[in-house]
Coordinates of C-alpha atoms and ligand atoms in Angstrom, one line a residue:
X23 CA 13.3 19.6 -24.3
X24 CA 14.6 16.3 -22.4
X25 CA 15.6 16.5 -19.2
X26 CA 19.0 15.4 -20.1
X27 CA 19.5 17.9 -23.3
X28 CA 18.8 20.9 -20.1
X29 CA 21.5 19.2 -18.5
X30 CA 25.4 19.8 -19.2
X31 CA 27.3 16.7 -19.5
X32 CA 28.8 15.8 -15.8
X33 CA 25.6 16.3 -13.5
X34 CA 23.4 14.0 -12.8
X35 CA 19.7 14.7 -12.6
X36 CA 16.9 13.3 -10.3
X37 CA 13.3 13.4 -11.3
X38 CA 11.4 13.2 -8.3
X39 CA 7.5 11.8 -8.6
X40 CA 5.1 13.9 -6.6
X41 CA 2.9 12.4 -5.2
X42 CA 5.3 9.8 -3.8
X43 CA 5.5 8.5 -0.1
X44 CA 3.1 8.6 2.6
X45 CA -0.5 8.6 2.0
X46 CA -3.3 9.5 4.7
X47 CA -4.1 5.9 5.6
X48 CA -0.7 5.3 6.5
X49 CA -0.4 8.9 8.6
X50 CA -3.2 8.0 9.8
X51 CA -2.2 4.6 11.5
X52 CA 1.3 6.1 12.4
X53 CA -0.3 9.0 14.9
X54 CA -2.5 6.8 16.4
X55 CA 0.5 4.8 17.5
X56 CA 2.1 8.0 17.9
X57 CA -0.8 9.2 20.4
X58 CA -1.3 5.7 22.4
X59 CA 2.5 5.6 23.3
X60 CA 2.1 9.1 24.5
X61 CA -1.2 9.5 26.3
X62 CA -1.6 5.8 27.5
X63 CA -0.3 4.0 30.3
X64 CA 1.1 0.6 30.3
X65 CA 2.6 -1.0 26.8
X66 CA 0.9 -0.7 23.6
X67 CA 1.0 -3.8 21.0
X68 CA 0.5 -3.8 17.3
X69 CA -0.7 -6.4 16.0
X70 CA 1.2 -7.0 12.4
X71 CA 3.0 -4.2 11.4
X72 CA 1.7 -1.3 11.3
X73 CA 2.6 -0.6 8.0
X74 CA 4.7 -2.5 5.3
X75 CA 7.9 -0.6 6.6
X76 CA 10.8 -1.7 8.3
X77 CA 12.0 1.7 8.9
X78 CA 8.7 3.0 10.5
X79 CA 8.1 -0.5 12.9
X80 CA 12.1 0.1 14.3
X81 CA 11.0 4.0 15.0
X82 CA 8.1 2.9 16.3
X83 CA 9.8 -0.2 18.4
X84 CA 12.4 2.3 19.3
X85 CA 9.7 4.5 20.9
X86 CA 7.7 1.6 22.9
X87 CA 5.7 -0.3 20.9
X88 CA 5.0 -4.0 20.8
X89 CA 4.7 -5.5 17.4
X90 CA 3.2 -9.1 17.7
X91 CA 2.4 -11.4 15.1
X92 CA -1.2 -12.4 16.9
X93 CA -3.5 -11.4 19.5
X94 CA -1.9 -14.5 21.4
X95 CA 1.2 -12.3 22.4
X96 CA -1.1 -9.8 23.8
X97 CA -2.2 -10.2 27.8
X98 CA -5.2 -10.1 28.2
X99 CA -6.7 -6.8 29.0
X100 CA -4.3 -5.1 27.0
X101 CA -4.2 -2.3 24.6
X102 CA -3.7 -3.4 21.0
X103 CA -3.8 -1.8 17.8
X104 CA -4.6 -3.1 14.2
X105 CA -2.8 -2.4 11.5
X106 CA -3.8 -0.5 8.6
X107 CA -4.1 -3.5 6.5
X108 CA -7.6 -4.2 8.7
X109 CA -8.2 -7.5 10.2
X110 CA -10.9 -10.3 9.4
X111 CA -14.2 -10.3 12.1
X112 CA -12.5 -13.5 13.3
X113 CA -9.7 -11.4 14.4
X114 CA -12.3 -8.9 16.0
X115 CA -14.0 -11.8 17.7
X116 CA -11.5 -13.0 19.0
X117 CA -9.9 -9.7 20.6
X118 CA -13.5 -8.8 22.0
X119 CA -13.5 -12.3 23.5
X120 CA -10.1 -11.9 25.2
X121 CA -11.5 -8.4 26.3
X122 CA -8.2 -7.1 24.5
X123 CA -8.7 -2.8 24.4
X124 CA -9.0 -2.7 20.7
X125 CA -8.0 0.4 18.6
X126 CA -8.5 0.0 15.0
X127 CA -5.9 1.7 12.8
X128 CA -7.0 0.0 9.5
X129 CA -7.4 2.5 6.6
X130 CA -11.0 3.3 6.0
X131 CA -10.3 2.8 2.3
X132 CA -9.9 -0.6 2.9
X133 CA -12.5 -0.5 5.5
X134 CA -14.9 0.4 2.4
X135 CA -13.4 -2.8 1.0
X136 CA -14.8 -4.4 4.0
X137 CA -18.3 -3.0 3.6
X138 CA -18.9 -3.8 0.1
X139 CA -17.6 -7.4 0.7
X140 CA -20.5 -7.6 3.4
X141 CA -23.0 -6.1 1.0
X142 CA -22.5 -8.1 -2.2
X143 CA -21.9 -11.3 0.2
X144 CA -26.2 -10.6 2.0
X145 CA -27.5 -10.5 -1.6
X146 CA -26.3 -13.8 -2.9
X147 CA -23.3 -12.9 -4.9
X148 CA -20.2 -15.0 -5.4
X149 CA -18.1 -12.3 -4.3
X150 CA -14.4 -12.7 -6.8
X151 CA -11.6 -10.6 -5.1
X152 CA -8.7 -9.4 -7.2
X153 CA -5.6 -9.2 -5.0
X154 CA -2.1 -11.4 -3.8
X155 CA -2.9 -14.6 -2.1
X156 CA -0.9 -14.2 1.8
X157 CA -0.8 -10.2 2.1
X158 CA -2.8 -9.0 4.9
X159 CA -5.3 -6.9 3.4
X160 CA -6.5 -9.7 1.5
X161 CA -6.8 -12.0 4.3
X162 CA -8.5 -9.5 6.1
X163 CA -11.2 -9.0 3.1
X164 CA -12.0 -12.4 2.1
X165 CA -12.2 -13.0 5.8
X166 CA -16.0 -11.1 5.7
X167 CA -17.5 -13.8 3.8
X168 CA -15.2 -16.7 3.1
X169 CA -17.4 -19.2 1.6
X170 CA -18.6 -17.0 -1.0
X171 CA -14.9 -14.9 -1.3
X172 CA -12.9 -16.4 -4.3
X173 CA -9.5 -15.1 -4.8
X174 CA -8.5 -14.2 -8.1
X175 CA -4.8 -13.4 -8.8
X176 CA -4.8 -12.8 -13.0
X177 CA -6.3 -12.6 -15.4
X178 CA -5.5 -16.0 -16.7
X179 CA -7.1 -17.4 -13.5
X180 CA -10.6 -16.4 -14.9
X181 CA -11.2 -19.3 -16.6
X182 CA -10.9 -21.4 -14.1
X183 CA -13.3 -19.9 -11.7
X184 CA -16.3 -22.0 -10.6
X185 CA -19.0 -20.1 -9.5
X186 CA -22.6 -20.9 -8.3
X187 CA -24.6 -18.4 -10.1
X188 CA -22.7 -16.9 -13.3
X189 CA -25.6 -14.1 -12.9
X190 CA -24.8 -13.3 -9.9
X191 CA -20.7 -12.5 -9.7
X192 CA -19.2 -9.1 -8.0
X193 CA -15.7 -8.1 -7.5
X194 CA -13.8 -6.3 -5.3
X195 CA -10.1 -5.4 -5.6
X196 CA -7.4 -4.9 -2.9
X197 CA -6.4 -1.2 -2.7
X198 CA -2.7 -1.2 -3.5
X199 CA -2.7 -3.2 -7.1
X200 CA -1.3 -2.1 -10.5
X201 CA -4.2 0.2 -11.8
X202 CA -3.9 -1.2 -15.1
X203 CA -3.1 -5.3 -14.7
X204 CA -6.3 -4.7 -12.5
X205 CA -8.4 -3.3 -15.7
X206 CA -7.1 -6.1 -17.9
X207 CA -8.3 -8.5 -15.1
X208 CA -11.8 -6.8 -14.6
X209 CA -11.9 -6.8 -18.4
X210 CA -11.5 -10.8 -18.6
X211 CA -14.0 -11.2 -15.8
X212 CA -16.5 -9.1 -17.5
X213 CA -16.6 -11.3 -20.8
X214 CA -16.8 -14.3 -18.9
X215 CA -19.6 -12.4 -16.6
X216 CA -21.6 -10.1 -18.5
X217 CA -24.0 -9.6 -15.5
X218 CA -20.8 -8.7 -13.5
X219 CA -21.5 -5.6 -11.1
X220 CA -18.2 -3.9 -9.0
X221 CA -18.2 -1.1 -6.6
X222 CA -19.5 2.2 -7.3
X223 CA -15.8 3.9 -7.1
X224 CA -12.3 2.1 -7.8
X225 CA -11.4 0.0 -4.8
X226 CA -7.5 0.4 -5.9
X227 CA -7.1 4.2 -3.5
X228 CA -6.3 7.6 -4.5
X229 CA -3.2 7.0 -3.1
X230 CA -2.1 4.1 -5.1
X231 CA -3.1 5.6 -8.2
X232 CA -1.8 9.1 -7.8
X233 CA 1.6 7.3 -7.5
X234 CA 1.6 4.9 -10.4
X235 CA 0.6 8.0 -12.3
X236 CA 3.2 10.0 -10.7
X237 CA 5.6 7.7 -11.8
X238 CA 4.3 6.7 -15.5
X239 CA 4.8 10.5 -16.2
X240 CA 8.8 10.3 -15.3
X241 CA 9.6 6.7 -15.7
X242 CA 10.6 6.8 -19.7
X243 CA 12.7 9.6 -19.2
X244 CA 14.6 8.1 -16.4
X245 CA 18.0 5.6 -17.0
X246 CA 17.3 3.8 -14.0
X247 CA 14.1 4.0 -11.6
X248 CA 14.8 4.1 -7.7
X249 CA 11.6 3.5 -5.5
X250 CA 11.8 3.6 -1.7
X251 CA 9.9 0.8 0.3
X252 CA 10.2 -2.2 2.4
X253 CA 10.1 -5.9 0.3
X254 CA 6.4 -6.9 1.7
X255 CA 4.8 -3.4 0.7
X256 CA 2.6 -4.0 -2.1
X257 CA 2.1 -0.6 -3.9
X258 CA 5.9 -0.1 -3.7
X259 CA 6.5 -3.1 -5.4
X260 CA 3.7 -2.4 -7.8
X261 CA 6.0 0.8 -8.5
X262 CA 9.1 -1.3 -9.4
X263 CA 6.9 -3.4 -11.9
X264 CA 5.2 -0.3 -13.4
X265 CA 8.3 1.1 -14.3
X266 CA 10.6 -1.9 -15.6
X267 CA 7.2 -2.2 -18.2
X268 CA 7.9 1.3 -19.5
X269 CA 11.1 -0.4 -20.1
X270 CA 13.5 1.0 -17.3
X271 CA 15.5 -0.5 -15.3
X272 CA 13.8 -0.2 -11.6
X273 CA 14.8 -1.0 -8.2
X274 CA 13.3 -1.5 -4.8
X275 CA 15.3 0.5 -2.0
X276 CA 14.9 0.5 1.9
X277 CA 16.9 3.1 2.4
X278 CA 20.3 4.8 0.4
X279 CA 22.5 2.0 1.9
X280 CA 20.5 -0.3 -0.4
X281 CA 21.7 1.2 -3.7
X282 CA 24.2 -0.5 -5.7
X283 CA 26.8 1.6 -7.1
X284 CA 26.6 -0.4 -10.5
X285 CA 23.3 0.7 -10.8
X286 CA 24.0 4.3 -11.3
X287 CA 26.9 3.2 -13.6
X288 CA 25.8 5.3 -16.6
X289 CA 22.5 6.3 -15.2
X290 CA 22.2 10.3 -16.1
X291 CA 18.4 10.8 -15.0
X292 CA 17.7 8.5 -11.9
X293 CA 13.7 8.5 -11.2
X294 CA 12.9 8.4 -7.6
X295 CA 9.2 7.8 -6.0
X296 CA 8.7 6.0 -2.4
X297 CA 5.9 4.1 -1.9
X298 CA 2.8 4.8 0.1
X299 CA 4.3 3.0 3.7
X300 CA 8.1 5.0 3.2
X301 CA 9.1 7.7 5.4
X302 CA 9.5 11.3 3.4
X303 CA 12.8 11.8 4.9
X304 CA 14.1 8.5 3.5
X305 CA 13.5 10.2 -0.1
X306 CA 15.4 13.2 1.0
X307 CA 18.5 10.6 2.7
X308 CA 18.2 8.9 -0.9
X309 CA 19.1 12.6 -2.7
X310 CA 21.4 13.2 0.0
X311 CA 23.4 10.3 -0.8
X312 CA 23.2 10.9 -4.7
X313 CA 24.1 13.9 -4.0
X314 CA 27.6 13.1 -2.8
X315 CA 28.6 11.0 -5.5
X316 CA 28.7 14.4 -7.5
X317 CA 27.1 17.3 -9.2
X318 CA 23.4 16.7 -8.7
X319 CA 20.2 18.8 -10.0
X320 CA 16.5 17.6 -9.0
X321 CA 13.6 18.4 -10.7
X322 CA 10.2 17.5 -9.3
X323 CA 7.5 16.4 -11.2
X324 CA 3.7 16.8 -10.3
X325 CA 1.0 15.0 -11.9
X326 CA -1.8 15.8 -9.1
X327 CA -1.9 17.6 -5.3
X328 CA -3.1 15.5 -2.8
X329 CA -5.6 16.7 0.0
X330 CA -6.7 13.7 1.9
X331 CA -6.8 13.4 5.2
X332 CA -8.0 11.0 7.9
X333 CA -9.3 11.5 11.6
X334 CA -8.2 9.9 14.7
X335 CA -10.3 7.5 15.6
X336 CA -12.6 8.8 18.4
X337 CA -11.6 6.8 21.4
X338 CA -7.3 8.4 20.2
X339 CA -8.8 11.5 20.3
X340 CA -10.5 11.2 23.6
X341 CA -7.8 9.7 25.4
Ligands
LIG414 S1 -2.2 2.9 0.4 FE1 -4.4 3.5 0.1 S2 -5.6 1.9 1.2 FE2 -3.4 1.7 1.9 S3 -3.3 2.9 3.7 FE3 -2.7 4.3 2.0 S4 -4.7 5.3 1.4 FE4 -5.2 3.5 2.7

């Protein structure tokens, strides 16, 4: 039975994707700018944001942390964190050079990223990365090996690629694409590179994934799809797209204050997910809100239980 036929007429239902919000790479990076502002002495700069959320930089701003664009804004000597997104070893250099006090919050999902670009770059390969052009992950990766990095944004793009040896090709993906544009993008690089060879496990994360699925399983049922996340985070707005091509209408939220009331106008089951970078208790202030426009019942859906966690970086924990 539909959601709505369980439903009498009058109440509106929410069908909330689990997973949904946080992921451990993003917990991660929070505590260990969390930690630093409470064990350290002296200010603590981020370089980037921390993660793709306004909501989580002004908390974190709020608390005592200095969020520069580059290392340039940081005195020398400092203490300065990077982002989960990672950074390229130019970055690195560069910090070591200025003999900034590094902590690295990157993600070690991505960090994996990192390692296989390295790898495939020392045998030879033309390394073809699948990912945005500008977001900071991507920088960060083709950073590794840049003269044999191409980026590759669709599928369409493959034919155009110029490559040295076409027996020699890998690919590597950023971690927060849609899982299934990517395999239609893999798919077209594989017939045009039949010796193509990719890493051993998806580079798109667990997280990622879990929450496209998440959302696949509620998103036809839904009049209107609601997902929580800042404009520059890249899995949330992979969310938005996944659900407008199951055909429902889908909008990208900061925060409750962001909903338009004609958007609910006729919307009976409203989906709601947050990407990986929102705060849980912006979910929660979504339902609250909902919930005082009238009679509201929310049902949440699971497709999987996540169990991943990430350590502190040693030199948090020590400190
Ligand atoms: S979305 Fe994936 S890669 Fe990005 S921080 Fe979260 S777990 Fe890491």
């Amino acid at each position: 039975m539909s959601v709505t036929a369980r439903n009498p007429a009058g109440v509106r239902t929410v069908l909330l994707a689990s997973p949904r919000s946080f992921c451990a790479g993003v917990e991660r990076a929070i505590a260990i700018v969390e930690h630093l502002l409470d064990h350290r002495d002296g200010p603590v700069y981020v370089r980037k944001q921390i993660v793709h959320n306004t909501h989580v930089v002004a908390d974190l701003q709020a608390r005592g942390a200095v969020f520069v664009e580059e290392l340039d804004a940081v005195p020398d000597g400092a203490t300065v964190v990077f982002s989960a997104h990672g950074v390229s070893p130019a970055v690195r250099t560069k910090a070591a050079d200025r003999g900034l006090d590094v902590i690295d919050a990157t993600c070690p999902l991505v960090t994996k990223v990192h390692t296989e670009a390295r790898r495939f770059a020392a045998r030879g390969d033309t390394v073809i990365l699948i990912g945005h052009a500008g977001h900071e992950e991507v920088e960060g990766t083709l950073g590794e090996a840049p003269d044999q990095t191409i980026l590759l944004q669709t599928a369409e793009d493959v034919a155009d690629l110029h490559v040295a040896d076409p027996t020699r090709v890998s690919y590597l993906t950023q971690t927060t694409l849609a899982v299934d544009e990517t395999a239609e993008i893999i798919h077209a690089l594989q017939s045009r590179f039949p010796a193509l060879q990719g890493p051993a496990s998806d580079d798109i994360c667990y997280a990622t994934t879990n929450r496209q699925h998440a959302l696949t399983a509620i998103a036809e049922e839904s009049d209107l799809v609601l997902v929580v996340g800042s404009t520059n985070s890249s899995n949330s707005l992979r969310l938005v797209e996944l659900a407008r091509r199951h055909g429902t209408p889908s909008y990208l939220i900061d925060d409750p204050t962001d909903i338009h009331p004609e958007w609910l106008q006729g919307a009976r089951v409203i989906g709601l997910t947050a990407g990986a970078s929102a705060p849980p208790r912006l979910v929660n202030a979504v339902i609250a809100a909902l919930a005082e426009l009238g009679p509201l019942t929310v049902v949440e859906h699971e497709t999987t239980r996540e169990t991943v966690h990430f350590a502190l970086p040693t030199p948090v924990r020590q400190s």
